[in-house]
PDB file of C-alpha atoms and ligand atoms in Angstrom:
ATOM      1  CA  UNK A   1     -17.356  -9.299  -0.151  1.00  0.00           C
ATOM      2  CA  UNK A   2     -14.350 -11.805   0.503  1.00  0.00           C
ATOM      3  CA  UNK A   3     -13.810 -11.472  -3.367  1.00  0.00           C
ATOM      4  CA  UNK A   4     -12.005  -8.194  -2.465  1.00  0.00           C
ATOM      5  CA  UNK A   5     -10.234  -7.651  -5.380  1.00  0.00           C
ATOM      6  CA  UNK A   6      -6.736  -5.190  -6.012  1.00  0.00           C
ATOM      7  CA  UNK A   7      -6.422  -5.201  -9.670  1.00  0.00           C
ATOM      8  CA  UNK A   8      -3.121  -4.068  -9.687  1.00  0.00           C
ATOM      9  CA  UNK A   9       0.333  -5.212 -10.858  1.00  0.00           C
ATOM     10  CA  UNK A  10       3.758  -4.348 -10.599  1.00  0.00           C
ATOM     11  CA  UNK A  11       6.129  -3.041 -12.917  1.00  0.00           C
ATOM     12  CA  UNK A  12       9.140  -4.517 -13.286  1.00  0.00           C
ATOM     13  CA  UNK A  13      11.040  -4.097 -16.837  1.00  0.00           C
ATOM     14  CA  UNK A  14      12.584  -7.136 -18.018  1.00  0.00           C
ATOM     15  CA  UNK A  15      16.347  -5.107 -17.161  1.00  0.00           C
ATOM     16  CA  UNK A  16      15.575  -5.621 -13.882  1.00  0.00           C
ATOM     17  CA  UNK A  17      15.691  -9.021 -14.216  1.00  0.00           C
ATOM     18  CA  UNK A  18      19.189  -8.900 -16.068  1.00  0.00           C
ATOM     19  CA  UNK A  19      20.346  -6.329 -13.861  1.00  0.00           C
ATOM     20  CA  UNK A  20      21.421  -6.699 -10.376  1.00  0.00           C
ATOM     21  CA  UNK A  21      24.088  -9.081  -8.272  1.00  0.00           C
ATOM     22  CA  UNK A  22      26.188  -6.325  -8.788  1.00  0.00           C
ATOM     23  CA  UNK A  23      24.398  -3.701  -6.888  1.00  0.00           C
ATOM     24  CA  UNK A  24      26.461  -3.029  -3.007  1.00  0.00           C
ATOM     25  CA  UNK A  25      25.169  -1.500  -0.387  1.00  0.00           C
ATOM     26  CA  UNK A  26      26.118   2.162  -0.189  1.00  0.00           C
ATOM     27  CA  UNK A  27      26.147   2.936   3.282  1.00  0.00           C
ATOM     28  CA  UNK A  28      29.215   5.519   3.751  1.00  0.00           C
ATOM     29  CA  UNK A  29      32.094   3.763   5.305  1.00  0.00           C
ATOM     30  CA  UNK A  30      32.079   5.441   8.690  1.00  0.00           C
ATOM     31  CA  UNK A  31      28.134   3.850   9.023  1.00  0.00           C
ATOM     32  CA  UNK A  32      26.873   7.417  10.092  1.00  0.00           C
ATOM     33  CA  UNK A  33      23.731   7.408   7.809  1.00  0.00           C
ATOM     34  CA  UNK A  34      22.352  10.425   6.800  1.00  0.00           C
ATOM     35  CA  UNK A  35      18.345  11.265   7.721  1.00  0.00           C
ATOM     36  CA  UNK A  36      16.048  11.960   5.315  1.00  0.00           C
ATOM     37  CA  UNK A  37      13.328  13.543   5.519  1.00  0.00           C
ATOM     38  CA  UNK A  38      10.371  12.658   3.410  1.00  0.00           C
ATOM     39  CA  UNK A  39       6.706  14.434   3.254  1.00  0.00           C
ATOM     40  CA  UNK A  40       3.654  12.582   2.430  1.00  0.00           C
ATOM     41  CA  UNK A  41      -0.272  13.128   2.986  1.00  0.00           C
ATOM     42  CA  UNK A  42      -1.370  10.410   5.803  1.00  0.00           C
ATOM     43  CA  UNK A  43      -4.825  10.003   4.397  1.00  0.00           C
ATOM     44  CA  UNK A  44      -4.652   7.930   2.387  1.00  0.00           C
ATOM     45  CA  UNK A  45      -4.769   4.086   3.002  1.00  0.00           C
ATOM     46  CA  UNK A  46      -3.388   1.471   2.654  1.00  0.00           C
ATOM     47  CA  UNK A  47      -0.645   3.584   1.337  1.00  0.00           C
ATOM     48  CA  UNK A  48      -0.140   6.196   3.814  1.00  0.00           C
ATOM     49  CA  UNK A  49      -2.120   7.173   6.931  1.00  0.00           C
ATOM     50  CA  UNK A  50      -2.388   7.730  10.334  1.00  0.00           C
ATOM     51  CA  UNK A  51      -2.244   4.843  13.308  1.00  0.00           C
ATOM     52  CA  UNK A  52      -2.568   6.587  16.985  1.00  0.00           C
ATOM     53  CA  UNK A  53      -0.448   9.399  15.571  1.00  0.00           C
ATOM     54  CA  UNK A  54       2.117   7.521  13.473  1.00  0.00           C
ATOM     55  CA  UNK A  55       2.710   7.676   9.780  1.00  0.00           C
ATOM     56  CA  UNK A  56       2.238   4.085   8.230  1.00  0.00           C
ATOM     57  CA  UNK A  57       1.262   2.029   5.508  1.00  0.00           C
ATOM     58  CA  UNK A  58       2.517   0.471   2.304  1.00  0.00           C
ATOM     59  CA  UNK A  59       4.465   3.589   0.680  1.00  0.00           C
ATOM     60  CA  UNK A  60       5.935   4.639   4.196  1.00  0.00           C
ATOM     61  CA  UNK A  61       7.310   0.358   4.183  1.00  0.00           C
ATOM     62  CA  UNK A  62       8.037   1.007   0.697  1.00  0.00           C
ATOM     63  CA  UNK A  63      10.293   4.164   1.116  1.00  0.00           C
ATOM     64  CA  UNK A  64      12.113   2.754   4.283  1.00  0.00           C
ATOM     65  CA  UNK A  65      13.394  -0.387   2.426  1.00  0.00           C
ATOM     66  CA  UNK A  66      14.614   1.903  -0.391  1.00  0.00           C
ATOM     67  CA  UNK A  67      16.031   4.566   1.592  1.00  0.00           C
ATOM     68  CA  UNK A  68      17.710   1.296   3.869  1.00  0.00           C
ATOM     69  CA  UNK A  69      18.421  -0.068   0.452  1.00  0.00           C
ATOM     70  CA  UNK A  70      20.656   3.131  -0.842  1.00  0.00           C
ATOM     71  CA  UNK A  71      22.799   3.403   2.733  1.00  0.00           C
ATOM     72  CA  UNK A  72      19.988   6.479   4.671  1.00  0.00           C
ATOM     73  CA  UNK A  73      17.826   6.598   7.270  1.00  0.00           C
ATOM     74  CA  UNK A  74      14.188   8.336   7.112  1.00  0.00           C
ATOM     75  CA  UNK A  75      11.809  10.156   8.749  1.00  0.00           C
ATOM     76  CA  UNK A  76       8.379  10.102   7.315  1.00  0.00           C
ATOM     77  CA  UNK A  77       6.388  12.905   7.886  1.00  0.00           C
ATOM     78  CA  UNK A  78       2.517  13.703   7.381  1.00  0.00           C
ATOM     79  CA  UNK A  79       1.940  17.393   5.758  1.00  0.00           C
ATOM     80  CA  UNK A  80      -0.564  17.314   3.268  1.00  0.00           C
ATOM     81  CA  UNK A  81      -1.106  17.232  -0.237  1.00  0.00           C
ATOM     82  CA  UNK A  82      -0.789  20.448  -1.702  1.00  0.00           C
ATOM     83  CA  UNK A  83       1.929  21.213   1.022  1.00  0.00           C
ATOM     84  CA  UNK A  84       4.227  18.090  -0.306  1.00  0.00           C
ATOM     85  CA  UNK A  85       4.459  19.185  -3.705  1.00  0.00           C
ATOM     86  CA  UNK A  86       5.556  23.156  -2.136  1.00  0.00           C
ATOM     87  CA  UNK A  87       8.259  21.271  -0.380  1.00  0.00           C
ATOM     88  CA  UNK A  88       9.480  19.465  -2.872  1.00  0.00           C
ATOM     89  CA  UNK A  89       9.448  22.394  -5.152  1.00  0.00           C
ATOM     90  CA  UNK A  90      11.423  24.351  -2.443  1.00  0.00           C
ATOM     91  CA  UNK A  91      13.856  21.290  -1.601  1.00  0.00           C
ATOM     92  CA  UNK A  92      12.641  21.740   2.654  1.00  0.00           C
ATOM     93  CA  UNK A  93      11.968  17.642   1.968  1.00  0.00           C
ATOM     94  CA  UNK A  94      14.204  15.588   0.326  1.00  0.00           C
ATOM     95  CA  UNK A  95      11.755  13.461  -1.153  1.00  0.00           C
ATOM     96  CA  UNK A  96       7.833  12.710  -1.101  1.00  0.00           C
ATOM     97  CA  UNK A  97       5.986   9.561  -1.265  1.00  0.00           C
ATOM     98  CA  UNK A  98       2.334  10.002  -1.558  1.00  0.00           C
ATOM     99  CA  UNK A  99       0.897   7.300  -4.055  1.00  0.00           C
ATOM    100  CA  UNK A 100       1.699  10.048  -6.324  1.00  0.00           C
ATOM    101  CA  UNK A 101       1.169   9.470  -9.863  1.00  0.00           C
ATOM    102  CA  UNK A 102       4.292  10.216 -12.400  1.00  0.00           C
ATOM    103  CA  UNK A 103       2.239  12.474 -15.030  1.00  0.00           C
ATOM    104  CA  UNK A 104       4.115  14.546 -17.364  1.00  0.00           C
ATOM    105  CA  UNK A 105       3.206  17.918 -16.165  1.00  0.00           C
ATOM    106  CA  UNK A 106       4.463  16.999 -12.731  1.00  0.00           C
ATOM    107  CA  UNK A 107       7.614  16.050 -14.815  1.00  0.00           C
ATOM    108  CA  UNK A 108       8.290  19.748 -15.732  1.00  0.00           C
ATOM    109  CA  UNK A 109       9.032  20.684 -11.883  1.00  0.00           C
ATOM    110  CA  UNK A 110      10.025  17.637  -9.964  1.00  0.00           C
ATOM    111  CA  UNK A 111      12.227  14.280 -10.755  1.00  0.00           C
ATOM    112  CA  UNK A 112      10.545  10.807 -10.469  1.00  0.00           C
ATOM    113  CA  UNK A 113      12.155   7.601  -9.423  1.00  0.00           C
ATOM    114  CA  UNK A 114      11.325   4.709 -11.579  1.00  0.00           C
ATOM    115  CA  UNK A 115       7.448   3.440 -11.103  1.00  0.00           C
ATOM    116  CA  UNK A 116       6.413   0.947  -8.342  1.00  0.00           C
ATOM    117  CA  UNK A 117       2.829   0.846  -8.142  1.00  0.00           C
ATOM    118  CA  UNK A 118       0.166   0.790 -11.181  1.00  0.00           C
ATOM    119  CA  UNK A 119      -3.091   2.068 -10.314  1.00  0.00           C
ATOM    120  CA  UNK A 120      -5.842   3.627 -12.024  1.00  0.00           C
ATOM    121  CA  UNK A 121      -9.247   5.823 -11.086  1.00  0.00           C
ATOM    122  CA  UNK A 122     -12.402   4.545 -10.047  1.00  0.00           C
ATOM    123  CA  UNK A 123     -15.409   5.358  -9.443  1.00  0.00           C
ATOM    124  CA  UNK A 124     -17.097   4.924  -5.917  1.00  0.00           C
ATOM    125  CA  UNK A 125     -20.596   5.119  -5.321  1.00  0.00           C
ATOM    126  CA  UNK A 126     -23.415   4.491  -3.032  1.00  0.00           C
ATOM    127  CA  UNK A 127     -24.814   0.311  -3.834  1.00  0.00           C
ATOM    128  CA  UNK A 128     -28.520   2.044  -4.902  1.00  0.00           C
ATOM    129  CA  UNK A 129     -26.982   4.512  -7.425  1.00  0.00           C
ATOM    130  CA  UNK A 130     -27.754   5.025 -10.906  1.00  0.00           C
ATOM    131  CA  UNK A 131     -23.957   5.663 -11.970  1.00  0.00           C
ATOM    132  CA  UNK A 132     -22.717   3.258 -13.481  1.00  0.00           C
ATOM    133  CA  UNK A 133     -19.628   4.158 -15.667  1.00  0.00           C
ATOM    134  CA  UNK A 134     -17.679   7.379 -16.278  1.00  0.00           C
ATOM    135  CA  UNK A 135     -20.162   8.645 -18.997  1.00  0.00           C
ATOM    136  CA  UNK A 136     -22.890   8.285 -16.290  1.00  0.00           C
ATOM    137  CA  UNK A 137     -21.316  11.066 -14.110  1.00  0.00           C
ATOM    138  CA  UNK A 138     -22.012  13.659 -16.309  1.00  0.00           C
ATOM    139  CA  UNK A 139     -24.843  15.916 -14.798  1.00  0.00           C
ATOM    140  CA  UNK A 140     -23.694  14.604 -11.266  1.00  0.00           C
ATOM    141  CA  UNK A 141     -22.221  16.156  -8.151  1.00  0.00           C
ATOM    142  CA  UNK A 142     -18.320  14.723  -8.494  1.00  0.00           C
ATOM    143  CA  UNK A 143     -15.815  14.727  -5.318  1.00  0.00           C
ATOM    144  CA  UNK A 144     -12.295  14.641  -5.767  1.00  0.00           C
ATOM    145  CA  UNK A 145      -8.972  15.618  -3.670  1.00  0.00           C
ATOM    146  CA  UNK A 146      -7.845  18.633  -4.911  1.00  0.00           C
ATOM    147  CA  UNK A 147      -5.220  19.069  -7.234  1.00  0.00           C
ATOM    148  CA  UNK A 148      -5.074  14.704  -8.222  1.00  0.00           C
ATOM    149  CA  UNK A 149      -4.751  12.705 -11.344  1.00  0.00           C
ATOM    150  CA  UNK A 150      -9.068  11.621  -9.977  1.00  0.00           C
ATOM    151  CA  UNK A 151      -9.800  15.879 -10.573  1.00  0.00           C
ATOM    152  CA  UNK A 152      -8.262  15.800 -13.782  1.00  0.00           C
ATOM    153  CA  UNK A 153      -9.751  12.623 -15.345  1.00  0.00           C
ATOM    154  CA  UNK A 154     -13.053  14.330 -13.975  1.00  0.00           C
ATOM    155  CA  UNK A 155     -12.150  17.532 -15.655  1.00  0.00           C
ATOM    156  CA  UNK A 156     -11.692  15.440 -18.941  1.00  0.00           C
ATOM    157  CA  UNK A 157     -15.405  14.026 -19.023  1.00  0.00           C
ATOM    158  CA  UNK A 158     -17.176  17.136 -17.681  1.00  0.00           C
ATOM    159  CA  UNK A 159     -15.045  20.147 -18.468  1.00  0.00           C
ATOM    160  CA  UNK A 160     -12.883  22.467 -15.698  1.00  0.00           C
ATOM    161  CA  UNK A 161     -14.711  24.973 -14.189  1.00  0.00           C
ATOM    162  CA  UNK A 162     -17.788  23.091 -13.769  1.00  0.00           C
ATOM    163  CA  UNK A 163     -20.042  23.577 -10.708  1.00  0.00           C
ATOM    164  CA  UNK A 164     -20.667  19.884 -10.300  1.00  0.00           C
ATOM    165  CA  UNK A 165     -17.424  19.165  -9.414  1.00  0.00           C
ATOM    166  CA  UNK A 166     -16.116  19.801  -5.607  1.00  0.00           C
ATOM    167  CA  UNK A 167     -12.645  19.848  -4.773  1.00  0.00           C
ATOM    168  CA  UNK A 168     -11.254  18.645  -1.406  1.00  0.00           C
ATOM    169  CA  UNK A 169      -7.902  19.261   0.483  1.00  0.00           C
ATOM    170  CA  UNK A 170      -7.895  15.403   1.353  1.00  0.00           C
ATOM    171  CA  UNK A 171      -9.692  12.057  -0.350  1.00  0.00           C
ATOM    172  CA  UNK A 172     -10.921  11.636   3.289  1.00  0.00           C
ATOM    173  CA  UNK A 173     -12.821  14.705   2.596  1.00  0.00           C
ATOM    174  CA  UNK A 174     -14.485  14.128  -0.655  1.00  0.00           C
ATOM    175  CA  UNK A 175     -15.320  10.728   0.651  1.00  0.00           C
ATOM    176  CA  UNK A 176     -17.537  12.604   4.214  1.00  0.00           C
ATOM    177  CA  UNK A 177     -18.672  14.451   1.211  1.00  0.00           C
ATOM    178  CA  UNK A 178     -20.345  11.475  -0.314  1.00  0.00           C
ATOM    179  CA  UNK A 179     -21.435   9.831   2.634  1.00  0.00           C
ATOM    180  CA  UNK A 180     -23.438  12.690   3.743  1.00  0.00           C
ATOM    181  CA  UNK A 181     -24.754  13.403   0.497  1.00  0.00           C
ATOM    182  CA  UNK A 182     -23.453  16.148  -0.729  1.00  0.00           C
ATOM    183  CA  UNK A 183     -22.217  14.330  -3.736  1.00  0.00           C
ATOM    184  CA  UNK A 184     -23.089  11.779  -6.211  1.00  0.00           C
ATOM    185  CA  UNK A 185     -19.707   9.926  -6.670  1.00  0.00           C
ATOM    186  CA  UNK A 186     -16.256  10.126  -5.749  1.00  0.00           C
ATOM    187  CA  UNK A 187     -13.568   9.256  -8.100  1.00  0.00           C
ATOM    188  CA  UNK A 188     -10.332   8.488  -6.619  1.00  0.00           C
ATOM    189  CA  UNK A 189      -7.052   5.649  -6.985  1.00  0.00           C
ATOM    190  CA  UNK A 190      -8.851   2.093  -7.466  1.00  0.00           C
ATOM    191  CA  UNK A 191      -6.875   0.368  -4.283  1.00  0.00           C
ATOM    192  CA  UNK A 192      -8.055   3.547  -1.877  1.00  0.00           C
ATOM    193  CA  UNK A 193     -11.720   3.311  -2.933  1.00  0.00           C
ATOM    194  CA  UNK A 194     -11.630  -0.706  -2.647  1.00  0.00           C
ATOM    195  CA  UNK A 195      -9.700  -0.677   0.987  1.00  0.00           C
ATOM    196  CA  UNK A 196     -12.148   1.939   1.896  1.00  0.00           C
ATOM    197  CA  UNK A 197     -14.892  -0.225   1.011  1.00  0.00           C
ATOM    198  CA  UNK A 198     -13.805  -3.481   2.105  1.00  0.00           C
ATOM    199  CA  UNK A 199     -13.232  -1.494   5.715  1.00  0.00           C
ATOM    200  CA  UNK A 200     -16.467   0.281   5.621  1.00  0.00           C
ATOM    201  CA  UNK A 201     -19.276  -1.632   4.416  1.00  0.00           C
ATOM    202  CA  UNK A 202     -21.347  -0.221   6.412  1.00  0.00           C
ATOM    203  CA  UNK A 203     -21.665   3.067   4.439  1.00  0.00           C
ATOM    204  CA  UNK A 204     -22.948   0.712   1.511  1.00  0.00           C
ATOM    205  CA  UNK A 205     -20.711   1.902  -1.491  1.00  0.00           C
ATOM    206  CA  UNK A 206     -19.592  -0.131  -4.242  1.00  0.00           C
ATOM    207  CA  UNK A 207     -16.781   0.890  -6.902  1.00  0.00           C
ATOM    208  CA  UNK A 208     -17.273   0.992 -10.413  1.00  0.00           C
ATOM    209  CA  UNK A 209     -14.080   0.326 -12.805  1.00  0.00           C
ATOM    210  CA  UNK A 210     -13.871   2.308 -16.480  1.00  0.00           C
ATOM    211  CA  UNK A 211     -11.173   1.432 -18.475  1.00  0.00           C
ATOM    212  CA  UNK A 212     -11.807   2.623 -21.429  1.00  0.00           C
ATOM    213  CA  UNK A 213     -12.103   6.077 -19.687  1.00  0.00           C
ATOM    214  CA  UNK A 214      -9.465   6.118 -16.825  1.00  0.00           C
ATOM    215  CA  UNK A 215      -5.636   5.308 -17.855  1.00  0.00           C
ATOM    216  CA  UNK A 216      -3.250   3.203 -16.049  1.00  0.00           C
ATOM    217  CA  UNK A 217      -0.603   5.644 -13.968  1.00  0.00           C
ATOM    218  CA  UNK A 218       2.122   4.507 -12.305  1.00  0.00           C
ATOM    219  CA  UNK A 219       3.271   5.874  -8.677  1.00  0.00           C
ATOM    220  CA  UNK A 220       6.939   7.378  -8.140  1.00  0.00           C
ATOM    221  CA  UNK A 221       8.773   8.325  -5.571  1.00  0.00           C
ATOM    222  CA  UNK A 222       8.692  12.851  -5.864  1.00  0.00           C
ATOM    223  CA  UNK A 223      12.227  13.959  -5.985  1.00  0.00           C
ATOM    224  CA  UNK A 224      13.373  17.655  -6.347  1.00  0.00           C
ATOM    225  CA  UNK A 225      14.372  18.682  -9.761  1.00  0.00           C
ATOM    226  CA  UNK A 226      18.322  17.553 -10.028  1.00  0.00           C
ATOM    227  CA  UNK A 227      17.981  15.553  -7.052  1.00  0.00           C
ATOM    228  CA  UNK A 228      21.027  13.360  -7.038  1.00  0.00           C
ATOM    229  CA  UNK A 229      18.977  10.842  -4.514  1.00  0.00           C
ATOM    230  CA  UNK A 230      16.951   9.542  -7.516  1.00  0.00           C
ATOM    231  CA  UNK A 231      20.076   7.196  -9.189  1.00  0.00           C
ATOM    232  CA  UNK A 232      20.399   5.532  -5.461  1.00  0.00           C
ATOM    233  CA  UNK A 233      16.393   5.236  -5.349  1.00  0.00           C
ATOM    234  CA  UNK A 234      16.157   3.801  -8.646  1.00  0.00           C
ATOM    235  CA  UNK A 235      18.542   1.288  -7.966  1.00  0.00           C
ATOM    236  CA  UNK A 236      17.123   0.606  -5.013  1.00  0.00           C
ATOM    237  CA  UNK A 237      13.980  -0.249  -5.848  1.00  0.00           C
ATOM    238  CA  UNK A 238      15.247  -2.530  -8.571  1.00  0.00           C
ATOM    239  CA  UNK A 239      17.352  -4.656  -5.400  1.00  0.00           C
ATOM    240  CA  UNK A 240      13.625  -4.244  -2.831  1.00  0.00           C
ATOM    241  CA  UNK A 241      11.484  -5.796  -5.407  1.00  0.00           C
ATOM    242  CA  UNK A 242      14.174  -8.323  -6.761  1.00  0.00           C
ATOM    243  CA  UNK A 243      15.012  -9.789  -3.172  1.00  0.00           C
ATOM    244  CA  UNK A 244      11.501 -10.151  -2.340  1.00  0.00           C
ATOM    245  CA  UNK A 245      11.136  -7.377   0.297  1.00  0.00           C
ATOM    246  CA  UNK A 246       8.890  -5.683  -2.210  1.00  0.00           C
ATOM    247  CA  UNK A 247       6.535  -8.833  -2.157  1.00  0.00           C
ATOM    248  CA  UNK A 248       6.282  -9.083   1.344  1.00  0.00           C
ATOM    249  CA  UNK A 249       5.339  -5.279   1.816  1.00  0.00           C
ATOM    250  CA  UNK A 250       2.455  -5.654  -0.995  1.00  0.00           C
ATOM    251  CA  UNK A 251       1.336  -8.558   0.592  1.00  0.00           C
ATOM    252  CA  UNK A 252       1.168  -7.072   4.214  1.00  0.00           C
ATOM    253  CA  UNK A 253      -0.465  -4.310   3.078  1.00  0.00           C
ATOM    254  CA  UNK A 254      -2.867  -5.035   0.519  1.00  0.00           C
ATOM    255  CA  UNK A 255      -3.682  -8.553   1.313  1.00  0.00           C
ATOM    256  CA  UNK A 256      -3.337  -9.637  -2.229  1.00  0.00           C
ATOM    257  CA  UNK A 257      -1.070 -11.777  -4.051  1.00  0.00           C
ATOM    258  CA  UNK A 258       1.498  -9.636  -6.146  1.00  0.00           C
ATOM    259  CA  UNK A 259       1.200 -10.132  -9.917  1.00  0.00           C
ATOM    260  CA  UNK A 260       4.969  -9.356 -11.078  1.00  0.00           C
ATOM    261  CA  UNK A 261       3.864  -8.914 -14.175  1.00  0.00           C
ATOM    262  CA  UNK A 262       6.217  -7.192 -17.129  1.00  0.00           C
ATOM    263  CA  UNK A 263       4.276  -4.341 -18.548  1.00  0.00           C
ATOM    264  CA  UNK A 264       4.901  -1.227 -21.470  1.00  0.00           C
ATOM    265  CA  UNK A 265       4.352   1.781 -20.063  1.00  0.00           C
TER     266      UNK A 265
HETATM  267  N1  LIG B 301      -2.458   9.160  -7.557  1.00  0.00           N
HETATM  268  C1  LIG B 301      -3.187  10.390  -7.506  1.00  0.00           C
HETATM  269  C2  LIG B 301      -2.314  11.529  -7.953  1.00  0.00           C
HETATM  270  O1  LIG B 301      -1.121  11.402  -7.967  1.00  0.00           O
HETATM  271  C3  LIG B 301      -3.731  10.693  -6.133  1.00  0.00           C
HETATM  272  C4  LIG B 301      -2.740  10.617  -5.031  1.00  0.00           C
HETATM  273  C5  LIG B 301      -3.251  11.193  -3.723  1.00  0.00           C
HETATM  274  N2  LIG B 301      -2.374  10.850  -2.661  1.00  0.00           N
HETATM  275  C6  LIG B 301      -2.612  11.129  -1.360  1.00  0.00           C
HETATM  276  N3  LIG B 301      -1.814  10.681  -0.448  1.00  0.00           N
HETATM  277  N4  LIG B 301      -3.645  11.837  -1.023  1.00  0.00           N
HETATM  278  O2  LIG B 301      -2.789  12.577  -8.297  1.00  0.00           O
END
């Protein structure tokens, strides 16, 4: 169990490594910073969730030191999945940061920073199941947050519209789901189901890995379509992971060494 393992490595194109030195801090000359407001759904750990009613984790660290990075202030606040993506879409939030993954049909109606977190699905199941690989959930009761990348890869193997598969506002959900049987598997973002195992072994699960049925996806930071905060961001997170304050933040939060390794999307 100590051989929790994150496989999961950072992005960082070889320009970042050229680029840099030159960046300045772009705090307005009269130091008022500007607030921003950013939406996220808190249930999701270690990325974002909810500690005796505050927002925290590694994408609220994350945003902070970016938004400090480009000159604002922010305020991070918890509204839900489906509800992010309306605000976004209606510009009420200024940005979202939700371990959300940049797909290209999100790409139609929102702007993406660069990437700053690969991650793929998994599989989690109880230790006694049968399961084990994404061919294996076919003819199984499937739980999945509504409206994710984990829903869609599902969709791919067993078809949309399928009984089997039950859709849940929040991954919290679809996990209750599975632990009172009333599914067969949950498929959700490979460092959520290992966390959630590693913190609750008492529920016996175990996480199966598929590559050679679940992609790598990269997380961005959601920006509204023409957002003019996403050239700031983007060179912000360049200067966060460069000076190490990326590092730290991955290793406070996932307990793992960082692999800054260069990879092709
Ligand atoms: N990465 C997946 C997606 O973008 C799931 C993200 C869910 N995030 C959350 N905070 N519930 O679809």
């Amino acid at each position: 169990m100590k051989k929790f393992k994150i496989v999961t490595t950072m992005i960082v194109f070889s320009l970042l490594f050229v680029l840099s030195a030159c960046g300045t801090s772009t705090t307005s000359g009269s130091g008022e910073k500007k607030t921003l407001r950013i939406v996220t759904d808190a249930t999701y750990a270690p990325f974002e969730y909810q500690d005796k009613g505050e927002v925290v984790g590694f994408d609220v660290d994350f945003v902070k030191a970016v938004a400090k990075e480009a000159g604002y202030d922010v305020k991070v606040e918890h509204v839900g999945w489906d509800p992010l993506f309306v605000e976004i879409k209606g510009k009420t939030a200024d940005a979202a940061i939700s371990s959300i993954t940049i797909t290209d049909d999100r790409k139609q109606t929102y702007d993406f920073t660069i990437p700053y977190f690969l991650s793929k699905n998994e599989i989690m199941v109880p230790k006694k199941s049968d399961i084990k690989n994404a061919q294996d959930l076919k003819g199984k009761v499937i739980a999945v947050q509504n409206g994710t990348t984990g829903q869609d890869a599902v969709e791919a193997l067993i078809g949309k519209n399928n009984n089997k598969l039950k859709k849940f506002e929040s991954n919290n959900l679809a996990i209750l789901e599975l632990k009172g049987g009333g599914a067969d598997a949950v498929v959700s973002d490979n460092t959520v189901i290992e966390t959630y195992i590693k913190n609750n072994p008492k529920d016996n699960f175990k996480f199966i890995e598929d590559d050679t049925t679940f992609q790598k996806e990269f997380y961005g930071i959601l920006l509204p379509k023409g957002s003019k905060l996403k050239a700031d961001f983007d060179k912000a997170i360049k200067k966060v992971v460069e000076n190490g304050t990326y590092e730290k933040i991955y290793k406070k939060w996932l307990n793992t060494k960082l692999d800054l390794k260069t990879l092709k999307e």
